[in-house]
Coordinates of C-alpha atoms in Angstrom, one line a residue:
X1 CA 0.0 0.0 0.0
X2 CA 1.5 3.4 -1.0
X3 CA 2.3 5.6 2.0
X4 CA 1.6 9.2 1.0
X5 CA -0.6 11.0 3.4
X6 CA -3.2 13.2 1.6
X7 CA -4.8 15.8 3.8
X8 CA -6.7 19.1 3.3
X9 CA -4.8 22.3 4.1
X10 CA -6.0 24.9 6.6
X11 CA -7.9 27.0 4.0
X12 CA -9.7 24.0 2.7
X13 CA -10.7 23.0 6.2
X14 CA -12.0 26.5 6.8
X15 CA -14.1 26.6 3.7
X16 CA -15.3 23.0 4.4
X17 CA -16.5 24.1 7.9
X18 CA -18.3 27.2 6.4
X19 CA -19.9 25.0 3.7
X20 CA -21.1 22.5 6.2
X21 CA -22.5 25.3 8.4
X22 CA -24.4 26.8 5.4
X23 CA -25.8 23.4 4.5
X24 CA -26.8 22.7 8.1
X25 CA -28.5 26.1 8.3
X26 CA -30.4 25.6 5.0
X27 CA -31.5 22.1 6.1
X28 CA -32.7 23.4 9.4
X29 CA -34.6 26.3 7.9
X30 CA -36.2 24.0 5.3
X31 CA -37.2 21.5 8.0
X32 CA -38.9 24.0 10.4
X33 CA -40.3 26.3 7.7
X34 CA -43.8 24.6 7.6
X35 CA -44.1 25.3 11.3
X36 CA -44.0 29.1 10.8
X37 CA -44.8 29.8 7.1
X38 CA -48.2 30.0 5.6
X39 CA -49.7 27.7 3.0
X40 CA -48.6 29.9 0.1
X41 CA -44.9 29.9 1.1
X42 CA -45.0 26.2 1.9
X43 CA -46.3 25.4 -1.6
X44 CA -43.7 27.8 -3.1
X45 CA -40.8 26.1 -1.4
X46 CA -42.2 22.7 -2.3
X47 CA -42.2 23.8 -5.9
X48 CA -38.6 24.9 -5.6
X49 CA -37.7 21.4 -4.2
X50 CA -39.3 19.9 -7.4
X51 CA -37.3 22.2 -9.6
X52 CA -34.1 21.3 -7.8
X53 CA -34.8 17.6 -8.6
X54 CA -35.3 18.6 -12.3
X55 CA -32.2 20.8 -12.3
X56 CA -30.1 18.0 -10.8
X57 CA -31.2 15.7 -13.7
X58 CA -30.3 18.4 -16.3
X59 CA -27.0 19.0 -14.5
X60 CA -26.0 15.4 -14.8
X61 CA -26.8 15.5 -18.6
X62 CA -25.4 18.9 -19.6
X63 CA -23.1 19.9 -16.7
X64 CA -21.2 16.7 -16.2
X65 CA -21.8 14.6 -19.3
X66 CA -21.8 17.5 -21.8
X67 CA -25.1 16.4 -23.4
X68 CA -27.2 19.5 -24.2
X69 CA -30.8 18.8 -24.6
X70 CA -33.9 20.9 -25.1
X71 CA -36.3 18.1 -24.3
X72 CA -36.3 18.1 -20.5
X73 CA -39.7 19.8 -20.4
X74 CA -40.8 16.8 -22.4
X75 CA -39.3 14.3 -20.0
X76 CA -40.8 16.3 -17.1
X77 CA -44.2 16.1 -18.8
X78 CA -43.9 12.3 -19.6
X79 CA -43.1 11.6 -16.0
X80 CA -46.0 13.8 -14.8
X81 CA -48.7 12.3 -17.1
X82 CA -47.6 8.6 -16.7
X83 CA -47.6 9.0 -13.0
X84 CA -51.0 10.7 -13.0
X85 CA -52.6 8.1 -15.2
X86 CA -51.1 5.3 -13.1
X87 CA -52.6 6.8 -9.9
X88 CA -56.0 8.0 -11.2
X89 CA -56.9 5.5 -14.0
X90 CA -55.3 2.3 -12.5
X91 CA -55.5 3.1 -8.8
X92 CA -51.8 2.5 -8.3
X93 CA -50.2 3.6 -5.0
X94 CA -48.4 6.9 -5.1
X95 CA -44.9 5.3 -4.8
X96 CA -45.7 2.9 -7.7
X97 CA -46.9 5.8 -9.8
X98 CA -43.8 7.8 -9.0
X99 CA -41.6 4.9 -10.1
X100 CA -43.8 4.4 -13.3
X101 CA -43.4 8.1 -14.3
X102 CA -39.6 8.1 -13.7
X103 CA -39.1 4.9 -15.7
X104 CA -41.3 6.0 -18.6
X105 CA -39.3 9.2 -18.9
X106 CA -36.1 7.2 -18.7
X107 CA -37.3 4.9 -21.5
X108 CA -38.1 8.0 -23.7
X109 CA -34.6 9.3 -23.0
X110 CA -33.2 5.9 -23.9
X111 CA -35.1 5.8 -27.2
X112 CA -33.8 9.3 -28.1
X113 CA -30.2 8.8 -26.9
X114 CA -29.5 5.4 -28.7
X115 CA -29.6 6.9 -32.2
X116 CA -28.3 10.3 -30.9
X117 CA -25.1 8.7 -29.6
X118 CA -24.0 8.1 -33.2
X119 CA -24.1 11.8 -34.0
X120 CA -22.4 15.0 -32.7
X121 CA -23.7 16.9 -29.7
X122 CA -25.4 19.7 -31.7
X123 CA -27.4 17.0 -33.6
X124 CA -28.7 15.6 -30.3
X125 CA -29.9 19.1 -29.4
X126 CA -31.8 19.3 -32.7
X127 CA -33.3 15.8 -32.0
X128 CA -34.4 16.9 -28.6
X129 CA -36.3 19.9 -30.0
X130 CA -38.2 17.4 -32.2
X131 CA -38.9 15.2 -29.1
X132 CA -40.4 18.3 -27.3
X133 CA -42.7 19.0 -30.2
X134 CA -43.8 15.3 -30.5
X135 CA -44.6 15.1 -26.7
X136 CA -46.5 18.4 -27.0
X137 CA -48.7 17.0 -29.8
X138 CA -49.3 13.8 -27.9
X139 CA -50.3 15.7 -24.7
X140 CA -52.7 17.8 -26.6
X141 CA -54.2 15.2 -29.0
X142 CA -54.3 12.0 -27.1
X143 CA -57.5 12.7 -25.3
X144 CA -58.0 9.3 -23.8
X145 CA -54.7 9.2 -22.1
X146 CA -54.0 12.9 -21.2
X147 CA -57.4 14.6 -21.3
X148 CA -56.1 16.7 -24.2
X149 CA -55.9 20.5 -23.9
X150 CA -58.4 20.4 -21.1
X151 CA -55.9 18.7 -18.9
X152 CA -56.5 16.2 -16.1
X153 CA -57.0 16.2 -12.4
X154 CA -55.3 14.1 -9.7
X155 CA -57.8 14.1 -6.9
X156 CA -55.7 13.0 -4.0
X157 CA -52.1 12.1 -2.9
X158 CA -52.2 8.9 -0.9
X159 CA -49.3 7.0 0.7
X160 CA -50.2 3.7 2.3
X161 CA -53.9 4.6 2.0
X162 CA -53.3 7.9 3.9
X163 CA -54.4 11.1 2.1
X164 CA -51.7 13.7 2.6
X165 CA -52.3 17.4 3.3
X166 CA -50.0 20.2 2.1
X167 CA -47.9 19.9 5.4
X168 CA -47.2 16.3 4.8
X169 CA -46.6 16.7 1.1
X170 CA -43.9 19.2 1.9
X171 CA -41.9 16.8 3.8
X172 CA -42.3 14.0 1.3
X173 CA -41.0 16.3 -1.5
X174 CA -38.2 17.5 0.8
X175 CA -37.0 13.9 1.4
X176 CA -37.1 13.0 -2.3
X177 CA -35.2 16.2 -3.1
X178 CA -32.5 15.4 -0.5
X179 CA -32.1 11.9 -1.9
X180 CA -31.6 13.3 -5.5
X181 CA -29.0 15.9 -4.3
X182 CA -27.1 13.3 -2.3
X183 CA -27.3 10.9 -5.3
X184 CA -25.8 13.6 -7.5
X185 CA -23.0 14.3 -5.0
X186 CA -22.1 10.7 -4.4
X187 CA -22.2 9.8 -8.1
X188 CA -20.0 12.7 -9.1
X189 CA -17.5 12.1 -6.4
X190 CA -16.9 8.5 -7.7
X191 CA -15.3 7.0 -10.7
X192 CA -18.6 7.0 -12.5
X193 CA -18.9 10.8 -12.2
X194 CA -15.2 11.3 -13.2
X195 CA -15.9 9.1 -16.3
X196 CA -18.8 11.3 -17.4
X197 CA -16.7 14.5 -16.8
X198 CA -13.9 13.0 -18.8
X199 CA -16.2 12.3 -21.8
X200 CA -17.3 16.0 -21.7
X201 CA -13.7 17.2 -21.6
X202 CA -12.2 15.0 -24.3
X203 CA -13.7 11.9 -25.9
X204 CA -10.4 10.6 -27.3
X205 CA -8.6 10.8 -24.0
X206 CA -11.6 9.3 -22.3
X207 CA -11.4 6.3 -24.7
X208 CA -7.7 6.2 -23.9
X209 CA -8.4 5.3 -20.3
X210 CA -10.9 2.6 -21.3
X211 CA -14.2 4.6 -21.3
X212 CA -16.8 3.5 -24.0
X213 CA -18.0 7.1 -24.4
X214 CA -21.1 6.2 -26.5
X215 CA -22.4 3.8 -23.8
X216 CA -21.6 6.3 -21.0
X217 CA -23.3 9.1 -22.8
X218 CA -26.5 6.9 -23.2
X219 CA -26.3 6.0 -19.5
X220 CA -25.8 9.6 -18.4
X221 CA -28.8 10.8 -20.4
X222 CA -30.9 7.8 -19.2
X223 CA -30.2 8.7 -15.6
X224 CA -30.9 12.4 -16.1
X225 CA -34.2 11.5 -17.9
X226 CA -35.2 9.4 -14.9
X227 CA -34.7 12.3 -12.5
X228 CA -36.6 14.6 -14.8
X229 CA -39.5 12.1 -14.9
X230 CA -39.3 11.8 -11.1
X231 CA -39.6 15.5 -10.7
X232 CA -42.6 15.4 -13.1
X233 CA -44.2 12.6 -11.1
X234 CA -43.9 14.5 -7.9
X235 CA -45.2 17.6 -9.5
X236 CA -48.3 15.8 -10.8
X237 CA -49.5 14.7 -7.4
X238 CA -48.4 18.0 -5.8
X239 CA -50.3 20.3 -8.1
X240 CA -53.4 18.1 -8.5
X241 CA -53.9 19.3 -12.1
X242 CA -51.9 18.9 -15.3
X243 CA -52.1 20.9 -18.5
X244 CA -50.1 20.4 -21.7
X245 CA -49.3 24.1 -21.7
X246 CA -47.1 23.6 -18.6
X247 CA -44.5 21.5 -20.6
X248 CA -43.8 23.7 -23.5
X249 CA -40.7 25.4 -24.9
X250 CA -41.1 28.3 -22.4
X251 CA -40.5 25.8 -19.6
X252 CA -37.5 24.5 -21.5
X253 CA -36.1 28.0 -21.3
X254 CA -36.8 28.0 -17.6
X255 CA -34.8 24.8 -17.1
X256 CA -31.9 26.2 -19.2
X257 CA -31.9 29.3 -17.1
X258 CA -31.6 27.3 -13.9
X259 CA -28.5 25.7 -15.3
X260 CA -27.0 28.9 -16.5
X261 CA -27.6 30.9 -13.3
X262 CA -26.6 28.2 -10.9
X263 CA -23.6 26.9 -12.9
X264 CA -23.4 23.7 -15.0
X265 CA -21.1 21.0 -13.7
X266 CA -21.2 22.1 -10.1
X267 CA -22.9 20.2 -7.3
X268 CA -24.6 23.3 -5.7
X269 CA -25.6 24.9 -9.1
X270 CA -29.0 23.1 -9.4
X271 CA -30.0 24.4 -5.9
X272 CA -28.8 28.0 -6.5
X273 CA -30.4 28.0 -10.0
X274 CA -33.7 26.7 -8.9
X275 CA -34.0 29.2 -6.0
X276 CA -33.0 32.2 -8.1
X277 CA -35.1 31.4 -11.2
X278 CA -38.2 30.6 -9.2
X279 CA -38.1 34.0 -7.6
X280 CA -37.2 36.0 -10.7
X281 CA -40.8 35.7 -12.2
X282 CA -42.2 37.0 -9.0
X283 CA -40.6 40.4 -9.8
X284 CA -42.8 40.6 -12.9
X285 CA -46.2 39.7 -11.5
X286 CA -47.4 43.1 -12.6
X287 CA -46.1 42.7 -16.1
X288 CA -46.1 38.9 -17.0
X289 CA -45.4 39.5 -20.7
X290 CA -41.9 40.8 -19.7
X291 CA -41.0 37.5 -18.0
X292 CA -40.0 35.7 -21.2
X293 CA -38.1 38.8 -22.5
X294 CA -36.1 38.8 -19.2
X295 CA -35.5 35.0 -19.4
X296 CA -34.2 35.4 -22.9
X297 CA -32.0 38.3 -22.0
X298 CA -30.5 36.5 -19.1
X299 CA -29.7 33.4 -21.3
X300 CA -27.8 35.7 -23.6
X301 CA -26.1 38.0 -21.1
X302 CA -25.2 35.6 -18.2
X303 CA -22.9 33.3 -20.2
X304 CA -20.9 36.4 -21.2
X305 CA -20.5 38.0 -17.8
X306 CA -20.7 34.9 -15.6
X307 CA -20.0 31.8 -17.8
X308 CA -19.6 29.4 -14.9
X309 CA -22.8 30.6 -13.2
X310 CA -23.0 31.7 -9.5
X311 CA -21.5 28.4 -8.1
X312 CA -18.8 28.2 -10.7
X313 CA -17.8 31.9 -10.2
X314 CA -17.5 31.4 -6.4
X315 CA -15.3 28.4 -7.0
X316 CA -13.2 30.3 -9.4
X317 CA -12.3 33.0 -6.9
X318 CA -12.2 30.7 -3.9
X319 CA -10.5 27.6 -5.3
X320 CA -10.0 25.9 -1.9
X321 CA -13.8 25.7 -1.5
X322 CA -13.9 22.5 -3.5
X323 CA -13.6 19.8 -0.8
X324 CA -12.3 17.3 -3.3
X325 CA -8.9 19.0 -3.5
X326 CA -6.0 17.6 -1.6
X327 CA -2.3 18.2 -1.0
X328 CA 0.4 16.1 0.5
X329 CA 1.5 17.2 3.9
X330 CA 3.9 14.4 4.7
X331 CA 5.6 11.5 3.0
X332 CA 7.2 8.6 4.7
X333 CA 9.0 5.4 3.6
X334 CA 11.0 4.5 0.5
X335 CA 10.6 5.8 -3.0
X336 CA 7.7 4.5 -5.0
X337 CA 8.8 1.4 -6.9
X338 CA 7.3 1.2 -10.4
X339 CA 8.3 -2.4 -10.8
X340 CA 6.2 -3.5 -7.8
X341 CA 3.2 -1.8 -9.3
X342 CA 3.3 -3.3 -12.8
X343 CA 0.9 -6.1 -13.7
X344 CA 3.2 -8.9 -14.7
X345 CA 2.5 -10.5 -18.0
X346 CA 3.9 -14.0 -18.1
X347 CA 3.4 -14.4 -21.8
X348 CA 6.3 -16.2 -23.5
X349 CA 5.7 -14.3 -26.8
X350 CA 8.8 -12.2 -27.4
X351 CA 7.3 -10.0 -30.0
X352 CA 4.8 -7.9 -28.1
X353 CA 3.6 -6.0 -31.2
X354 CA 3.8 -7.1 -34.8
X355 CA 2.8 -4.7 -37.6
X356 CA 2.5 -6.1 -41.2
X357 CA 1.7 -4.2 -44.3
X358 CA 0.1 -1.4 -42.4
X359 CA -1.4 1.2 -44.8
X360 CA -3.6 4.2 -44.3
X361 CA -5.1 6.3 -47.1
X362 CA -6.9 9.6 -46.7
X363 CA -8.7 10.1 -50.0
X364 CA -6.0 10.1 -52.6
X365 CA -3.1 10.6 -50.1
X366 CA -1.3 7.6 -48.6
X367 CA -0.1 8.6 -45.2
X368 CA 1.4 5.1 -44.3
X369 CA 2.4 2.7 -47.0
X370 CA 2.9 -1.0 -46.3
X371 CA 4.8 -0.6 -43.0
X372 CA 6.3 -3.7 -41.3
X373 CA 7.5 -3.3 -37.7
X374 CA 8.1 -5.6 -34.7
X375 CA 8.5 -4.5 -31.1
X376 CA 10.3 -6.8 -28.7
X377 CA 9.0 -7.2 -25.2
X378 CA 10.8 -5.1 -22.6
X379 CA 12.5 -2.8 -25.1
X380 CA 12.3 0.9 -26.0
X381 CA 11.5 1.1 -29.7
X382 CA 11.6 4.5 -31.3
X383 CA 9.7 5.5 -34.5
X384 CA 11.3 8.5 -36.1
X385 CA 11.2 10.4 -39.3
X386 CA 10.8 13.9 -40.7
X387 CA 7.6 15.9 -40.1
X388 CA 4.7 14.5 -42.1
X389 CA 6.4 11.1 -42.4
X390 CA 3.3 9.3 -41.0
X391 CA 4.5 8.6 -37.5
X392 CA 1.4 9.8 -35.6
X393 CA -0.9 8.1 -38.1
X394 CA 0.9 4.9 -37.4
X395 CA 0.5 5.0 -33.7
X396 CA -3.1 6.1 -34.1
X397 CA -3.8 2.9 -36.1
X398 CA -1.9 0.8 -33.5
X399 CA -3.9 2.3 -30.7
X400 CA -7.3 2.2 -32.4
X401 CA -7.9 5.9 -33.1
X402 CA -7.7 5.4 -36.8
X403 CA -8.7 2.3 -38.7
X404 CA -6.1 0.9 -41.2
X405 CA -6.9 0.8 -44.9
X406 CA -4.8 -2.4 -45.2
X407 CA -2.5 -4.6 -43.1
X408 CA -2.6 -6.3 -39.7
X409 CA -1.6 -5.5 -36.1
X410 CA -0.9 -8.2 -33.6
X411 CA -0.6 -7.4 -29.9
X412 CA 0.5 -10.1 -27.4
X413 CA -0.2 -12.8 -30.0
X414 CA -3.7 -11.6 -30.8
X415 CA -4.9 -9.6 -33.8
X416 CA -6.2 -6.2 -32.8
X417 CA -6.6 -4.6 -36.3
X418 CA -9.4 -2.1 -36.2
X419 CA -10.2 -2.8 -32.6
X420 CA -11.8 0.1 -30.6
X421 CA -9.4 2.3 -28.6
X422 CA -11.2 1.7 -25.3
X423 CA -11.0 -2.0 -25.8
X424 CA -7.2 -1.9 -26.4
X425 CA -6.6 -0.2 -23.1
X426 CA -8.1 -3.2 -21.3
X427 CA -5.8 -5.5 -23.2
X428 CA -2.7 -3.7 -21.9
X429 CA -2.0 -0.7 -24.2
X430 CA -1.9 2.9 -23.1
X431 CA -0.6 6.1 -24.7
X432 CA 0.2 9.8 -24.6
X433 CA -0.6 12.2 -27.4
X434 CA 1.2 14.6 -29.7
X435 CA -1.1 17.4 -28.6
X436 CA -1.7 17.0 -24.9
X437 CA -5.2 15.7 -23.9
X438 CA -6.1 16.2 -20.3
X439 CA -9.4 16.5 -18.4
X440 CA -9.4 20.1 -17.5
X441 CA -12.5 19.8 -15.3
X442 CA -10.6 17.4 -13.0
X443 CA -7.7 18.2 -10.7
X444 CA -4.2 17.1 -11.4
X445 CA -4.5 14.1 -9.0
X446 CA -7.9 13.2 -10.5
X447 CA -6.4 13.1 -14.0
X448 CA -3.9 10.5 -12.8
X449 CA -6.5 8.6 -10.7
X450 CA -8.7 8.1 -13.7
X451 CA -5.9 6.2 -15.3
X452 CA -6.5 3.5 -12.6
X453 CA -10.2 3.2 -13.3
X454 CA -9.6 -0.2 -15.0
X455 CA -8.8 -1.7 -11.5
X456 CA -11.9 -0.5 -9.7
X457 CA -14.5 -3.1 -8.9
X458 CA -17.1 -1.2 -7.0
X459 CA -20.5 -0.7 -8.6
X460 CA -22.7 2.3 -9.3
X461 CA -24.8 1.2 -6.3
X462 CA -21.7 1.4 -4.1
X463 CA -21.2 4.9 -5.4
X464 CA -24.7 6.1 -4.6
X465 CA -24.6 4.7 -1.1
X466 CA -20.8 5.3 -0.6
X467 CA -20.2 1.8 0.8
X468 CA -17.1 0.7 2.6
X469 CA -15.9 -1.0 -0.5
X470 CA -16.2 2.2 -2.6
X471 CA -14.4 4.3 0.0
X472 CA -11.5 1.8 0.4
X473 CA -10.9 1.5 -3.4
X474 CA -11.1 5.3 -3.8
X475 CA -8.6 5.9 -1.0
X476 CA -6.2 3.4 -2.4
X477 CA -6.5 4.8 -5.9
X478 CA -5.8 8.4 -4.9
X479 CA -2.9 7.3 -2.7
X480 CA -1.4 5.5 -5.6
X481 CA -2.1 8.4 -8.0
X482 CA -0.1 10.6 -5.6
X483 CA 2.8 8.2 -5.9
X484 CA 2.8 8.4 -9.7
X485 CA 2.7 12.2 -9.3
X486 CA 5.9 11.9 -7.2
X487 CA 7.6 10.2 -10.1
X488 CA 7.1 13.3 -12.3
X489 CA 7.7 15.7 -9.4
X490 CA 4.1 17.1 -9.5
X491 CA 2.9 15.8 -6.2
X492 CA 2.9 19.4 -4.7
X493 CA 0.5 20.4 -7.5
X494 CA -2.0 17.6 -6.9
X495 CA -5.0 20.0 -6.3
X496 CA -4.1 22.3 -9.2
X497 CA -6.1 22.6 -12.4
X498 CA -4.2 21.0 -15.3
X499 CA -4.5 24.2 -17.3
X500 CA -2.3 26.0 -14.7
X501 CA 0.6 23.7 -15.4
X502 CA 3.3 24.4 -18.0
X503 CA 3.3 22.6 -21.3
X504 CA 6.1 20.3 -20.2
X505 CA 4.3 19.5 -16.9
X506 CA 1.1 18.7 -18.8
X507 CA 3.1 16.2 -20.9
X508 CA 4.5 14.6 -17.8
X509 CA 1.0 14.5 -16.3
X510 CA -0.2 12.6 -19.3
X511 CA 2.7 10.2 -18.9
X512 CA 1.7 9.6 -15.2
X513 CA -1.9 8.9 -16.2
X514 CA -0.8 6.4 -18.9
X515 CA 1.6 4.8 -16.6
X516 CA -1.0 4.3 -13.9
X517 CA -2.9 2.1 -16.4
X518 CA -0.1 -0.4 -15.8
X519 CA 0.2 -1.3 -19.5
X520 CA 2.2 -4.0 -21.3
X521 CA 3.0 -1.5 -24.1
X522 CA 3.3 2.2 -23.5
X523 CA 3.0 4.4 -26.6
X524 CA 4.5 7.9 -26.3
X525 CA 3.8 10.4 -29.1
X526 CA 6.5 13.2 -28.8
X527 CA 6.6 13.1 -25.0
X528 CA 9.4 15.6 -24.8
X529 CA 7.7 18.4 -26.8
X530 CA 7.7 21.4 -24.5
X531 CA 10.1 20.0 -22.0
X532 CA 13.2 21.9 -20.9
X533 CA 16.6 20.3 -21.1
X534 CA 16.4 19.5 -17.3
X535 CA 12.9 18.0 -17.7
X536 CA 14.1 15.9 -20.7
X537 CA 17.0 14.5 -18.7
X538 CA 14.5 13.6 -15.9
X539 CA 12.2 12.0 -18.5
X540 CA 15.1 9.8 -19.7
X541 CA 15.6 8.5 -16.2
X542 CA 11.8 7.8 -15.9
X543 CA 11.9 5.9 -19.2
X544 CA 14.8 3.7 -17.9
X545 CA 12.7 2.9 -14.8
X546 CA 9.7 2.0 -16.9
X547 CA 11.7 -0.3 -19.1
X548 CA 13.4 -1.9 -16.1
X549 CA 10.0 -2.6 -14.7
X550 CA 9.2 -4.7 -17.8
X551 CA 7.0 -2.3 -19.7
X552 CA 7.6 -2.1 -23.4
X553 CA 7.7 1.3 -25.0
X554 CA 6.9 2.6 -28.5
X555 CA 8.0 6.2 -28.8
X556 CA 7.8 9.0 -31.4
X557 CA 10.4 11.7 -30.6
X558 CA 12.3 14.4 -32.5
X559 CA 14.9 14.9 -29.7
X560 CA 17.6 12.8 -31.4
X561 CA 20.1 12.8 -28.5
X562 CA 17.4 11.3 -26.3
X563 CA 16.3 8.8 -29.0
X564 CA 19.9 7.6 -29.4
X565 CA 20.4 7.4 -25.6
X566 CA 17.4 5.4 -24.5
X567 CA 16.3 3.4 -27.6
X568 CA 17.0 -0.3 -28.0
X569 CA 15.7 -0.3 -31.6
X570 CA 14.8 2.4 -34.0
X571 CA 12.5 2.4 -37.1
X572 CA 12.8 5.2 -39.5
X573 CA 10.0 6.1 -41.9
X574 CA 9.7 8.8 -44.7
X575 CA 6.6 9.5 -46.7
X576 CA 4.9 6.6 -44.9
X577 CA 7.5 4.0 -45.9
X578 CA 10.2 2.3 -43.8
X579 CA 13.6 3.4 -44.9
X580 CA 15.8 2.0 -42.1
X581 CA 15.6 -0.1 -38.9
X582 CA 18.0 -1.4 -36.3
X583 CA 20.0 -0.4 -33.2
X584 CA 20.8 3.3 -32.6
X585 CA 24.4 2.9 -33.9
X586 CA 23.4 1.5 -37.3
X587 CA 20.6 3.9 -37.8
X588 CA 22.8 6.9 -36.8
X589 CA 25.3 6.1 -39.6
X590 CA 22.8 5.1 -42.3
X591 CA 23.2 7.4 -45.3
X592 CA 19.5 7.0 -46.3
X593 CA 18.4 8.3 -42.9
X594 CA 20.8 11.3 -43.2
X595 CA 19.4 12.1 -46.6
X596 CA 15.8 11.9 -45.4
X597 CA 16.6 14.3 -42.5
X598 CA 19.2 16.6 -44.0
X599 CA 18.4 16.6 -47.8
X600 CA 20.0 15.3 -50.9
X601 CA 23.4 16.8 -50.3
X602 CA 23.8 15.4 -46.8

């Protein structure tokens, strides 16, 4: 077990205490409010609780998963009507109707997200507008089911054959809202939440740590649709009357405004947004026609002056307020041993990677032409050549980002030609990128910890209820992530944003993430780009440690002194074709290589 001690600093502890006091005060006020407030205010706060549930659902979709949808008013309406019909027409208990409405909304979300996962995000937004219009037509025209434009009544709200009054309804809604807020918090503080955030930040890098982003995007939208349907189900029994006009595009604008005001991708944003946006219309009771103008103006102006919303802006100026940030206060014991943390592959196959006839064409341009290359287990194999020679295209085909036009790729004795990137990571292959790809919405230590996601075993249920198993695995993962940060001398910047690091430090951070995946083959695409001479020397030492640990390395690099120093074998390509191969000494003296690099008169 790694021995780094990760603790919050004094400022983090101060903000954590303040945050807990604010939460305790809000909970206390919410709990005792019905004892002092009148019926009007009790119903108003109950409505805000319902909107918080809806905003939490939208936040999981747009804020964390990066899936913008204009159909949440439709999901809200589906949940409301299905729940109302289940309770009134089929005499189902309230809790069963609640579940029916949530699941119906989730199924609608699933039907929409399955085809939408094949297209870009803006196409999903267009599809969602179509869904909103379809639901509007169904609610207005399907008289038997919805009552049509005249709406439908829900006569009572019964739980266990007990008819609830407004006082009791308030506490039921309060409990459901608390459950949804805690669910969001627990989910986003787990590997499942980090996976969704990673997809929003960078799909290719997410696939590079083993995330099937299409399935995760579907799962994220499905969960958010369920929460929207749950909010609609609660609203149906709370209001006692449903009308199709409630679930129109105007209400979609209301939902978007909650996200914009509160702050997408923050845990407290849905609460702040729901409170503010509920009270804004009250300022225009004397001129209701102005409400939509104000809503539209806020949607245009707020992203310009406060793009992160209220919660995001507070976090920007008070970074330590995020209680998920950590630093190392103390380190004990010996240096972290890479070799002890490598997954041993006992394969007797000496050639870990075999490439035969690899070809890639982009239209009429052949980027890689019939390349043959073999990488021996436990070696550093460099792939070099002039700019535009096809090096990055080659490693993109090997790692599953690009699909070869011709040829075959064999890894650990099994053909992987055309295999998906996220599948290859599970087979023991990880990589860094020519242009750095980090998850900027995650801290430095979280960027490394997500590399170890392949070794988690706790389920989404463990995440929601924060079981002992989940806490143990998370603690172990973050401790080990800190040890990998120590290898690249970034452990003192564990709670920084990746964007605050220098270009060289970002490259090293990518290396630490790829290394934490404990691969058989580590692919490095220009890892020293942006590194200083001192950092390059340190990098060479790290490469020696990695190779000594038994990890094979395929590296693209333009720093020739480094290539000659650390490589066991070198393959040289030019215009997509192999022109030389061998040990550093033979390649260094090859006249064809000199001509390719220096020109005809070399």
